[in-house]
């Protein structure tokens, strides 16, 4: 096994970029960031080799990586990533949300992809280091953030099929507005009955590029049908709901019970976990269990299911208006301003942006 748990805090060396964007250029990007279009002036990189473990931690100018064409990530997709945001508070300080949870998830993904584990404290430090130098890139307009994308790739030049002996970890950052162009407007979802995202014993619970590669063709189908995301069912019999291409799914019942799929082939979303905690705090019953597509259809038809929403770091919380597929149309009630969906979304974002007390200790300051 090639996994290594570093026990020392890494020291980062900074090489400032000679080509930082001018204030006016950066401000123009921050004024209309979209999602994943622009990147900040610097990035983090850390090397790992089987002999030396993690070393050479650095913050360097943002720019292309130079990799040998035989680097195994290109051939065998030994890759994992994370997604986490930095939020600007009203007093100008910059915070992130539950970074330990992302750090632990990166370790679980590393384990499944036979990549080395980065210590959680080094993961959190890597975010702090990047935000310290690119702090001006954290936007301050409502609902904007700096999206941080840590990732780890197999960089060894070797075509034999085994876990790489050389690995790189990087963090890049991109100012972000709403993931969906409609903001919190309800979205339509395409139900894929042809393709699975992940199989039993596969990599579905890991945040690895291959899962997203598998989602791209059905995602194109979704766009062709006017839908913004694709919903996957379990691969064995297609009877149970798994998750969307890049978000988890939650159903709200009339009696206040909140239900979300439990499966070992979906990503354990940190947004979902936080939303469910907030709902539990309010006295809602929360059930993590198998949810069939029939339960969704019948529940909406009978009026027992009153809201359905998707959630994830990039998209936050978005109501689902309709689930469409071959011969399928399940139209959920519209989540109005008083809906549980929007009220939980507001509570979560209020905590993230420092507008409400952080009673669970979820925030970590990044710029100090
Ligand atoms: N499921 C998938 C496939 C995702 O890509 C994401 C986004 O990261 C999620 C769920 C939600 O996870 P989180 O809330 O931790 O961002
Ligand atoms: C995230 O929410 O961080 C993701 O990785 C999902 C992706 C669709 C952007």
GROMACS .gro file of C-alpha atoms and ligand atoms in nm:
model
  393
    1UNK     CA    1   0.000   0.000   0.000
    2UNK     CA    2   0.137   0.340  -0.087
    3UNK     CA    3  -0.053   0.544   0.165
    4UNK     CA    4   0.149   0.745   0.413
    5UNK     CA    5   0.022   0.953   0.699
    6UNK     CA    6   0.248   1.250   0.750
    7UNK     CA    7   0.292   1.333   1.115
    8UNK     CA    8   0.474   1.663   1.078
    9UNK     CA    9   0.332   1.999   0.977
   10UNK     CA   10   0.467   2.093   0.634
   11UNK     CA   11   0.643   2.428   0.590
   12UNK     CA   12   0.540   2.618   0.277
   13UNK     CA   13   0.781   2.826   0.072
   14UNK     CA   14   0.633   3.123  -0.115
   15UNK     CA   15   0.742   3.230  -0.463
   16UNK     CA   16   0.531   3.535  -0.542
   17UNK     CA   17   0.416   3.572  -0.901
   18UNK     CA   18   0.580   3.848  -1.106
   19UNK     CA   19   0.255   3.868  -1.304
   20UNK     CA   20  -0.021   3.935  -1.050
   21UNK     CA   21  -0.331   4.073  -1.222
   22UNK     CA   22  -0.382   4.447  -1.188
   23UNK     CA   23  -0.651   4.558  -0.941
   24UNK     CA   24  -0.885   4.669  -1.219
   25UNK     CA   25  -0.859   4.338  -1.405
   26UNK     CA   26  -0.919   4.137  -1.088
   27UNK     CA   27  -1.211   4.357  -0.985
   28UNK     CA   28  -1.371   4.306  -1.328
   29UNK     CA   29  -1.349   3.928  -1.280
   30UNK     CA   30  -1.486   3.946  -0.925
   31UNK     CA   31  -1.779   4.158  -1.046
   32UNK     CA   32  -1.909   3.870  -1.259
   33UNK     CA   33  -1.724   3.557  -1.153
   34UNK     CA   34  -1.959   3.288  -1.287
   35UNK     CA   35  -1.825   2.950  -1.179
   36UNK     CA   36  -1.478   2.809  -1.248
   37UNK     CA   37  -1.388   3.060  -1.520
   38UNK     CA   38  -1.113   3.266  -1.361
   39UNK     CA   39  -0.820   3.159  -1.146
   40UNK     CA   40  -0.620   3.348  -0.889
   41UNK     CA   41  -0.253   3.449  -0.915
   42UNK     CA   42  -0.104   3.160  -0.716
   43UNK     CA   43  -0.144   2.791  -0.645
   44UNK     CA   44  -0.020   2.542  -0.389
   45UNK     CA   45   0.190   2.244  -0.481
   46UNK     CA   46   0.328   1.964  -0.266
   47UNK     CA   47   0.530   1.667  -0.388
   48UNK     CA   48   0.507   1.313  -0.262
   49UNK     CA   49   0.736   1.023  -0.339
   50UNK     CA   50   0.730   0.676  -0.199
   51UNK     CA   51   1.079   0.732  -0.053
   52UNK     CA   52   1.042   1.083   0.087
   53UNK     CA   53   0.672   1.111   0.167
   54UNK     CA   54   0.527   1.463   0.141
   55UNK     CA   55   0.785   1.737   0.081
   56UNK     CA   56   0.857   2.060  -0.106
   57UNK     CA   57   0.535   2.235  -0.003
   58UNK     CA   58   0.514   2.564  -0.187
   59UNK     CA   59   0.292   2.848  -0.299
   60UNK     CA   60   0.394   2.930  -0.654
   61UNK     CA   61   0.269   3.142  -0.944
   62UNK     CA   62  -0.049   2.997  -1.099
   63UNK     CA   63   0.041   2.829  -1.427
   64UNK     CA   64   0.058   2.513  -1.636
   65UNK     CA   65   0.196   2.195  -1.486
   66UNK     CA   66   0.476   2.025  -1.672
   67UNK     CA   67   0.407   1.652  -1.675
   68UNK     CA   68   0.563   1.368  -1.865
   69UNK     CA   69   0.317   1.225  -2.121
   70UNK     CA   70   0.362   0.890  -1.946
   71UNK     CA   71   0.244   1.033  -1.611
   72UNK     CA   72   0.003   0.768  -1.490
   73UNK     CA   73  -0.282   1.012  -1.417
   74UNK     CA   74  -0.323   1.048  -1.796
   75UNK     CA   75  -0.356   0.675  -1.848
   76UNK     CA   76  -0.516   0.526  -1.539
   77UNK     CA   77  -0.694   0.828  -1.388
   78UNK     CA   78  -0.536   0.798  -1.046
   79UNK     CA   79  -0.675   1.131  -0.928
   80UNK     CA   80  -0.885   1.275  -0.647
   81UNK     CA   81  -1.009   1.622  -0.561
   82UNK     CA   82  -1.205   1.834  -0.317
   83UNK     CA   83  -1.429   2.140  -0.339
   84UNK     CA   84  -1.453   2.395  -0.056
   85UNK     CA   85  -1.524   2.767  -0.040
   86UNK     CA   86  -1.373   3.072   0.130
   87UNK     CA   87  -1.632   3.329   0.243
   88UNK     CA   88  -1.577   3.699   0.304
   89UNK     CA   89  -1.751   3.821   0.622
   90UNK     CA   90  -1.887   4.173   0.666
   91UNK     CA   91  -1.578   4.278   0.869
   92UNK     CA   92  -1.352   4.175   0.580
   93UNK     CA   93  -1.222   3.855   0.741
   94UNK     CA   94  -1.213   3.532   0.536
   95UNK     CA   95  -1.343   3.198   0.661
   96UNK     CA   96  -1.400   2.848   0.537
   97UNK     CA   97  -1.654   2.585   0.632
   98UNK     CA   98  -1.573   2.248   0.793
   99UNK     CA   99  -1.231   2.207   0.629
  100UNK     CA  100  -1.155   1.909   0.854
  101UNK     CA  101  -1.446   1.724   0.695
  102UNK     CA  102  -1.304   1.788   0.347
  103UNK     CA  103  -0.958   1.689   0.469
  104UNK     CA  104  -1.090   1.360   0.606
  105UNK     CA  105  -1.286   1.297   0.287
  106UNK     CA  106  -0.971   1.358   0.080
  107UNK     CA  107  -0.803   1.093   0.293
  108UNK     CA  108  -1.088   0.847   0.231
  109UNK     CA  109  -1.068   0.919  -0.143
  110UNK     CA  110  -0.690   0.873  -0.128
  111UNK     CA  111  -0.732   0.537   0.037
  112UNK     CA  112  -0.972   0.413  -0.233
  113UNK     CA  113  -0.752   0.541  -0.518
  114UNK     CA  114  -0.431   0.403  -0.361
  115UNK     CA  115  -0.293   0.756  -0.327
  116UNK     CA  116  -0.096   0.881  -0.025
  117UNK     CA  117  -0.286   1.048   0.257
  118UNK     CA  118  -0.217   1.412   0.327
  119UNK     CA  119  -0.253   1.496   0.697
  120UNK     CA  120  -0.569   1.695   0.764
  121UNK     CA  121  -0.370   1.974   0.927
  122UNK     CA  122  -0.152   2.003   0.613
  123UNK     CA  123  -0.466   2.011   0.401
  124UNK     CA  124  -0.611   2.297   0.608
  125UNK     CA  125  -0.276   2.476   0.607
  126UNK     CA  126  -0.261   2.449   0.226
  127UNK     CA  127  -0.590   2.641   0.204
  128UNK     CA  128  -0.467   2.904   0.450
  129UNK     CA  129  -0.141   2.949   0.259
  130UNK     CA  130  -0.318   3.008  -0.072
  131UNK     CA  131  -0.577   3.244   0.073
  132UNK     CA  132  -0.306   3.438   0.259
  133UNK     CA  133  -0.137   3.531  -0.069
  134UNK     CA  134  -0.450   3.560  -0.288
  135UNK     CA  135  -0.679   3.714  -0.024
  136UNK     CA  136  -0.786   3.996  -0.257
  137UNK     CA  137  -0.948   3.736  -0.480
  138UNK     CA  138  -1.216   3.654  -0.221
  139UNK     CA  139  -1.518   3.847  -0.350
  140UNK     CA  140  -1.746   4.033  -0.112
  141UNK     CA  141  -2.076   4.062  -0.300
  142UNK     CA  142  -2.373   3.866  -0.167
  143UNK     CA  143  -2.355   3.489  -0.225
  144UNK     CA  144  -2.009   3.503  -0.380
  145UNK     CA  145  -1.705   3.315  -0.255
  146UNK     CA  146  -1.363   3.189  -0.354
  147UNK     CA  147  -1.400   2.827  -0.460
  148UNK     CA  148  -1.093   2.624  -0.361
  149UNK     CA  149  -1.010   2.314  -0.561
  150UNK     CA  150  -0.750   2.089  -0.395
  151UNK     CA  151  -0.652   1.789  -0.609
  152UNK     CA  152  -0.402   1.507  -0.613
  153UNK     CA  153  -0.265   1.331  -0.920
  154UNK     CA  154  -0.028   1.045  -1.001
  155UNK     CA  155   0.271   1.212  -1.168
  156UNK     CA  156   0.505   0.915  -1.201
  157UNK     CA  157   0.608   0.833  -1.560
  158UNK     CA  158   0.535   0.464  -1.571
  159UNK     CA  159   0.291   0.267  -1.780
  160UNK     CA  160   0.268  -0.039  -1.557
  161UNK     CA  161  -0.067  -0.059  -1.385
  162UNK     CA  162   0.004  -0.004  -1.016
  163UNK     CA  163  -0.022   0.279  -0.765
  164UNK     CA  164   0.218   0.558  -0.861
  165UNK     CA  165   0.536   0.618  -0.664
  166UNK     CA  166   0.529   0.992  -0.737
  167UNK     CA  167   0.227   1.211  -0.669
  168UNK     CA  168   0.147   1.582  -0.672
  169UNK     CA  169  -0.104   1.770  -0.458
  170UNK     CA  170  -0.220   2.113  -0.574
  171UNK     CA  171  -0.473   2.375  -0.472
  172UNK     CA  172  -0.611   2.625  -0.721
  173UNK     CA  173  -0.875   2.887  -0.648
  174UNK     CA  174  -1.150   3.044  -0.854
  175UNK     CA  175  -1.387   3.327  -0.758
  176UNK     CA  176  -1.745   3.197  -0.768
  177UNK     CA  177  -2.096   3.326  -0.803
  178UNK     CA  178  -2.399   3.101  -0.847
  179UNK     CA  179  -2.330   2.755  -0.992
  180UNK     CA  180  -2.659   2.757  -1.180
  181UNK     CA  181  -2.731   3.061  -1.393
  182UNK     CA  182  -3.076   3.090  -1.232
  183UNK     CA  183  -2.929   3.117  -0.878
  184UNK     CA  184  -3.181   2.955  -0.641
  185UNK     CA  185  -3.452   2.919  -0.904
  186UNK     CA  186  -3.587   2.561  -0.904
  187UNK     CA  187  -3.407   2.331  -1.148
  188UNK     CA  188  -3.517   2.040  -1.364
  189UNK     CA  189  -3.328   1.715  -1.333
  190UNK     CA  190  -3.280   1.441  -1.592
  191UNK     CA  191  -3.326   1.083  -1.470
  192UNK     CA  192  -3.067   0.859  -1.635
  193UNK     CA  193  -3.205   0.509  -1.678
  194UNK     CA  194  -2.933   0.408  -1.927
  195UNK     CA  195  -2.613   0.501  -1.746
  196UNK     CA  196  -2.480   0.448  -1.396
  197UNK     CA  197  -2.232   0.676  -1.224
  198UNK     CA  198  -2.087   0.413  -0.995
  199UNK     CA  199  -2.119   0.044  -0.922
  200UNK     CA  200  -2.112  -0.182  -0.623
  201UNK     CA  201  -1.759  -0.194  -0.487
  202UNK     CA  202  -1.655   0.084  -0.725
  203UNK     CA  203  -1.533   0.436  -0.659
  204UNK     CA  204  -1.868   0.612  -0.615
  205UNK     CA  205  -1.797   0.726  -0.259
  206UNK     CA  206  -1.459   0.874  -0.356
  207UNK     CA  207  -1.426   1.219  -0.507
  208UNK     CA  208  -1.233   1.104  -0.812
  209UNK     CA  209  -1.234   1.232  -1.168
  210UNK     CA  210  -1.350   0.900  -1.315
  211UNK     CA  211  -1.691   0.931  -1.150
  212UNK     CA  212  -1.736   1.268  -1.318
  213UNK     CA  213  -1.609   1.135  -1.652
  214UNK     CA  214  -1.881   0.870  -1.632
  215UNK     CA  215  -2.140   1.141  -1.568
  216UNK     CA  216  -2.058   1.361  -1.867
  217UNK     CA  217  -2.250   1.176  -2.139
  218UNK     CA  218  -2.570   1.152  -1.932
  219UNK     CA  219  -2.510   1.516  -1.830
  220UNK     CA  220  -2.514   1.607  -2.202
  221UNK     CA  221  -2.844   1.419  -2.233
  222UNK     CA  222  -2.972   1.622  -1.941
  223UNK     CA  223  -2.884   1.949  -2.118
  224UNK     CA  224  -3.052   1.824  -2.437
  225UNK     CA  225  -3.371   1.771  -2.238
  226UNK     CA  226  -3.355   2.116  -2.082
  227UNK     CA  227  -3.232   1.984  -1.746
  228UNK     CA  228  -2.940   2.118  -1.547
  229UNK     CA  229  -2.824   1.801  -1.370
  230UNK     CA  230  -2.859   1.426  -1.404
  231UNK     CA  231  -2.993   1.194  -1.133
  232UNK     CA  232  -2.836   0.849  -1.112
  233UNK     CA  233  -3.001   0.535  -0.981
  234UNK     CA  234  -2.824   0.243  -0.818
  235UNK     CA  235  -2.646   0.030  -1.075
  236UNK     CA  236  -2.766  -0.315  -0.972
  237UNK     CA  237  -3.140  -0.282  -1.032
  238UNK     CA  238  -3.201   0.086  -1.104
  239UNK     CA  239  -3.468   0.102  -0.834
  240UNK     CA  240  -3.305   0.336  -0.583
  241UNK     CA  241  -3.198   0.698  -0.599
  242UNK     CA  242  -2.828   0.769  -0.562
  243UNK     CA  243  -2.728   1.130  -0.632
  244UNK     CA  244  -2.684   1.391  -0.901
  245UNK     CA  245  -2.367   1.431  -1.109
  246UNK     CA  246  -2.234   1.687  -0.860
  247UNK     CA  247  -2.484   1.712  -0.573
  248UNK     CA  248  -2.676   1.510  -0.316
  249UNK     CA  249  -3.055   1.482  -0.309
  250UNK     CA  250  -3.293   1.539  -0.017
  251UNK     CA  251  -3.671   1.482   0.006
  252UNK     CA  252  -3.896   1.664   0.254
  253UNK     CA  253  -4.214   1.497   0.378
  254UNK     CA  254  -4.535   1.672   0.481
  255UNK     CA  255  -4.486   1.568   0.844
  256UNK     CA  256  -4.143   1.738   0.843
  257UNK     CA  257  -3.939   1.419   0.805
  258UNK     CA  258  -3.633   1.462   0.586
  259UNK     CA  259  -3.510   1.167   0.385
  260UNK     CA  260  -3.187   1.124   0.191
  261UNK     CA  261  -3.039   0.822   0.016
  262UNK     CA  262  -2.797   0.602   0.204
  263UNK     CA  263  -2.565   0.415  -0.029
  264UNK     CA  264  -2.200   0.319  -0.029
  265UNK     CA  265  -2.162   0.440  -0.387
  266UNK     CA  266  -2.246   0.810  -0.337
  267UNK     CA  267  -2.035   1.098  -0.217
  268UNK     CA  268  -2.083   1.182   0.151
  269UNK     CA  269  -2.169   1.546   0.099
  270UNK     CA  270  -2.064   1.795   0.365
  271UNK     CA  271  -2.338   2.038   0.265
  272UNK     CA  272  -2.597   1.764   0.305
  273UNK     CA  273  -2.458   1.658   0.641
  274UNK     CA  274  -2.468   2.020   0.762
  275UNK     CA  275  -2.821   2.083   0.635
  276UNK     CA  276  -2.944   1.764   0.800
  277UNK     CA  277  -2.779   1.872   1.127
  278UNK     CA  278  -2.953   2.210   1.109
  279UNK     CA  279  -3.283   2.035   1.041
  280UNK     CA  280  -3.228   1.800   1.335
  281UNK     CA  281  -3.152   2.100   1.554
  282UNK     CA  282  -3.495   2.234   1.459
  283UNK     CA  283  -3.656   1.906   1.565
  284UNK     CA  284  -3.700   1.746   1.224
  285UNK     CA  285  -3.668   1.371   1.196
  286UNK     CA  286  -3.390   1.281   0.955
  287UNK     CA  287  -3.369   0.946   0.781
  288UNK     CA  288  -3.064   0.827   0.587
  289UNK     CA  289  -3.189   0.517   0.410
  290UNK     CA  290  -3.255   0.364   0.073
  291UNK     CA  291  -3.504   0.570  -0.127
  292UNK     CA  292  -3.667   0.418  -0.432
  293UNK     CA  293  -3.767   0.613  -0.738
  294UNK     CA  294  -4.120   0.478  -0.679
  295UNK     CA  295  -4.120   0.638  -0.334
  296UNK     CA  296  -4.036   0.974  -0.494
  297UNK     CA  297  -4.305   0.937  -0.762
  298UNK     CA  298  -4.577   0.807  -0.527
  299UNK     CA  299  -4.489   1.054  -0.253
  300UNK     CA  300  -4.520   1.352  -0.484
  301UNK     CA  301  -4.844   1.213  -0.632
  302UNK     CA  302  -5.002   1.162  -0.288
  303UNK     CA  303  -4.880   1.496  -0.155
  304UNK     CA  304  -4.668   1.327   0.113
  305UNK     CA  305  -4.347   1.466  -0.037
  306UNK     CA  306  -4.371   1.843  -0.030
  307UNK     CA  307  -4.022   1.954  -0.131
  308UNK     CA  308  -3.720   1.805  -0.302
  309UNK     CA  309  -3.382   1.973  -0.319
  310UNK     CA  310  -3.024   1.923  -0.432
  311UNK     CA  311  -2.723   2.034  -0.228
  312UNK     CA  312  -2.347   2.061  -0.261
  313UNK     CA  313  -2.065   2.307  -0.208
  314UNK     CA  314  -2.076   2.459  -0.555
  315UNK     CA  315  -2.455   2.485  -0.583
  316UNK     CA  316  -2.532   2.523  -0.208
  317UNK     CA  317  -2.906   2.429  -0.194
  318UNK     CA  318  -3.134   2.435  -0.498
  319UNK     CA  319  -3.500   2.331  -0.515
  320UNK     CA  320  -3.579   2.058  -0.767
  321UNK     CA  321  -3.892   2.139  -0.964
  322UNK     CA  322  -3.914   1.845  -1.196
  323UNK     CA  323  -3.758   1.506  -1.253
  324UNK     CA  324  -3.777   1.406  -1.619
  325UNK     CA  325  -3.675   1.088  -1.795
  326UNK     CA  326  -3.788   0.843  -2.061
  327UNK     CA  327  -4.158   0.818  -1.985
  328UNK     CA  328  -4.106   0.987  -1.646
  329UNK     CA  329  -4.221   1.327  -1.525
  330UNK     CA  330  -4.239   1.394  -1.153
  331UNK     CA  331  -4.325   1.755  -1.087
  332UNK     CA  332  -4.253   1.855  -0.727
  333UNK     CA  333  -4.434   2.140  -0.556
  334UNK     CA  334  -4.256   2.472  -0.605
  335UNK     CA  335  -4.043   2.564  -0.304
  336UNK     CA  336  -4.174   2.906  -0.208
  337UNK     CA  337  -4.002   3.165   0.010
  338UNK     CA  338  -4.141   2.994   0.323
  339UNK     CA  339  -4.024   2.648   0.223
  340UNK     CA  340  -3.799   2.442   0.445
  341UNK     CA  341  -3.556   2.418   0.150
  342UNK     CA  342  -3.501   2.793   0.132
  343UNK     CA  343  -3.509   2.843   0.505
  344UNK     CA  344  -3.238   2.579   0.562
  345UNK     CA  345  -3.040   2.731   0.277
  346UNK     CA  346  -3.063   3.072   0.442
  347UNK     CA  347  -2.955   2.935   0.779
  348UNK     CA  348  -2.657   2.756   0.627
  349UNK     CA  349  -2.539   3.055   0.424
  350UNK     CA  350  -2.594   3.287   0.722
  351UNK     CA  351  -2.353   3.071   0.921
  352UNK     CA  352  -2.103   3.051   0.634
  353UNK     CA  353  -2.104   3.430   0.585
  354UNK     CA  354  -2.090   3.504   0.958
  355UNK     CA  355  -2.441   3.649   0.980
  356UNK     CA  356  -2.553   3.398   1.245
  357UNK     CA  357  -2.369   3.237   1.535
  358UNK     CA  358  -2.159   2.935   1.441
  359UNK     CA  359  -2.295   2.713   1.718
  360UNK     CA  360  -2.141   2.393   1.578
  361UNK     CA  361  -1.791   2.540   1.542
  362UNK     CA  362  -1.795   2.483   1.167
  363UNK     CA  363  -1.597   2.791   1.063
  364UNK     CA  364  -1.219   2.819   1.036
  365UNK     CA  365  -1.052   3.152   0.972
  366UNK     CA  366  -0.825   3.146   0.669
  367UNK     CA  367  -0.667   3.490   0.656
  368UNK     CA  368  -0.515   3.510   1.002
  369LIG     N1  369  -2.216   1.443  -0.480
  369LIG     C1  370  -2.127   1.469  -0.577
  369LIG     C2  371  -2.111   1.371  -0.687
  369LIG     C3  372  -2.051   1.589  -0.572
  369LIG     O1  373  -1.963   1.617  -0.668
  369LIG     C4  374  -2.072   1.679  -0.466
  369LIG     C5  375  -1.995   1.803  -0.459
  369LIG     O2  376  -1.891   1.810  -0.407
  369LIG     C6  377  -2.165   1.644  -0.366
  369LIG     C7  378  -2.234   1.527  -0.377
  369LIG     C8  379  -2.186   1.732  -0.248
  369LIG     O3  380  -2.077   1.729  -0.163
  369LIG     P1  381  -2.038   1.855  -0.074
  369LIG     O4  382  -2.162   1.901  -0.010
  369LIG     O5  383  -1.938   1.805   0.022
  369LIG     O6  384  -1.983   1.957  -0.168
  370LIG     C1  385  -1.854   2.082  -0.554
  370LIG     O1  386  -1.968   2.115  -0.522
  370LIG     O2  387  -1.756   2.121  -0.492
  370LIG     C2  388  -1.828   1.991  -0.666
  370LIG     O3  389  -1.723   1.937  -0.673
  370LIG     C3  390  -1.931   1.968  -0.766
  370LIG     C4  391  -1.897   2.013  -0.902
  370LIG     C5  392  -2.023   1.995  -0.982
  370LIG     C6  393  -1.849   2.153  -0.914
   0.00000   0.00000   0.00000
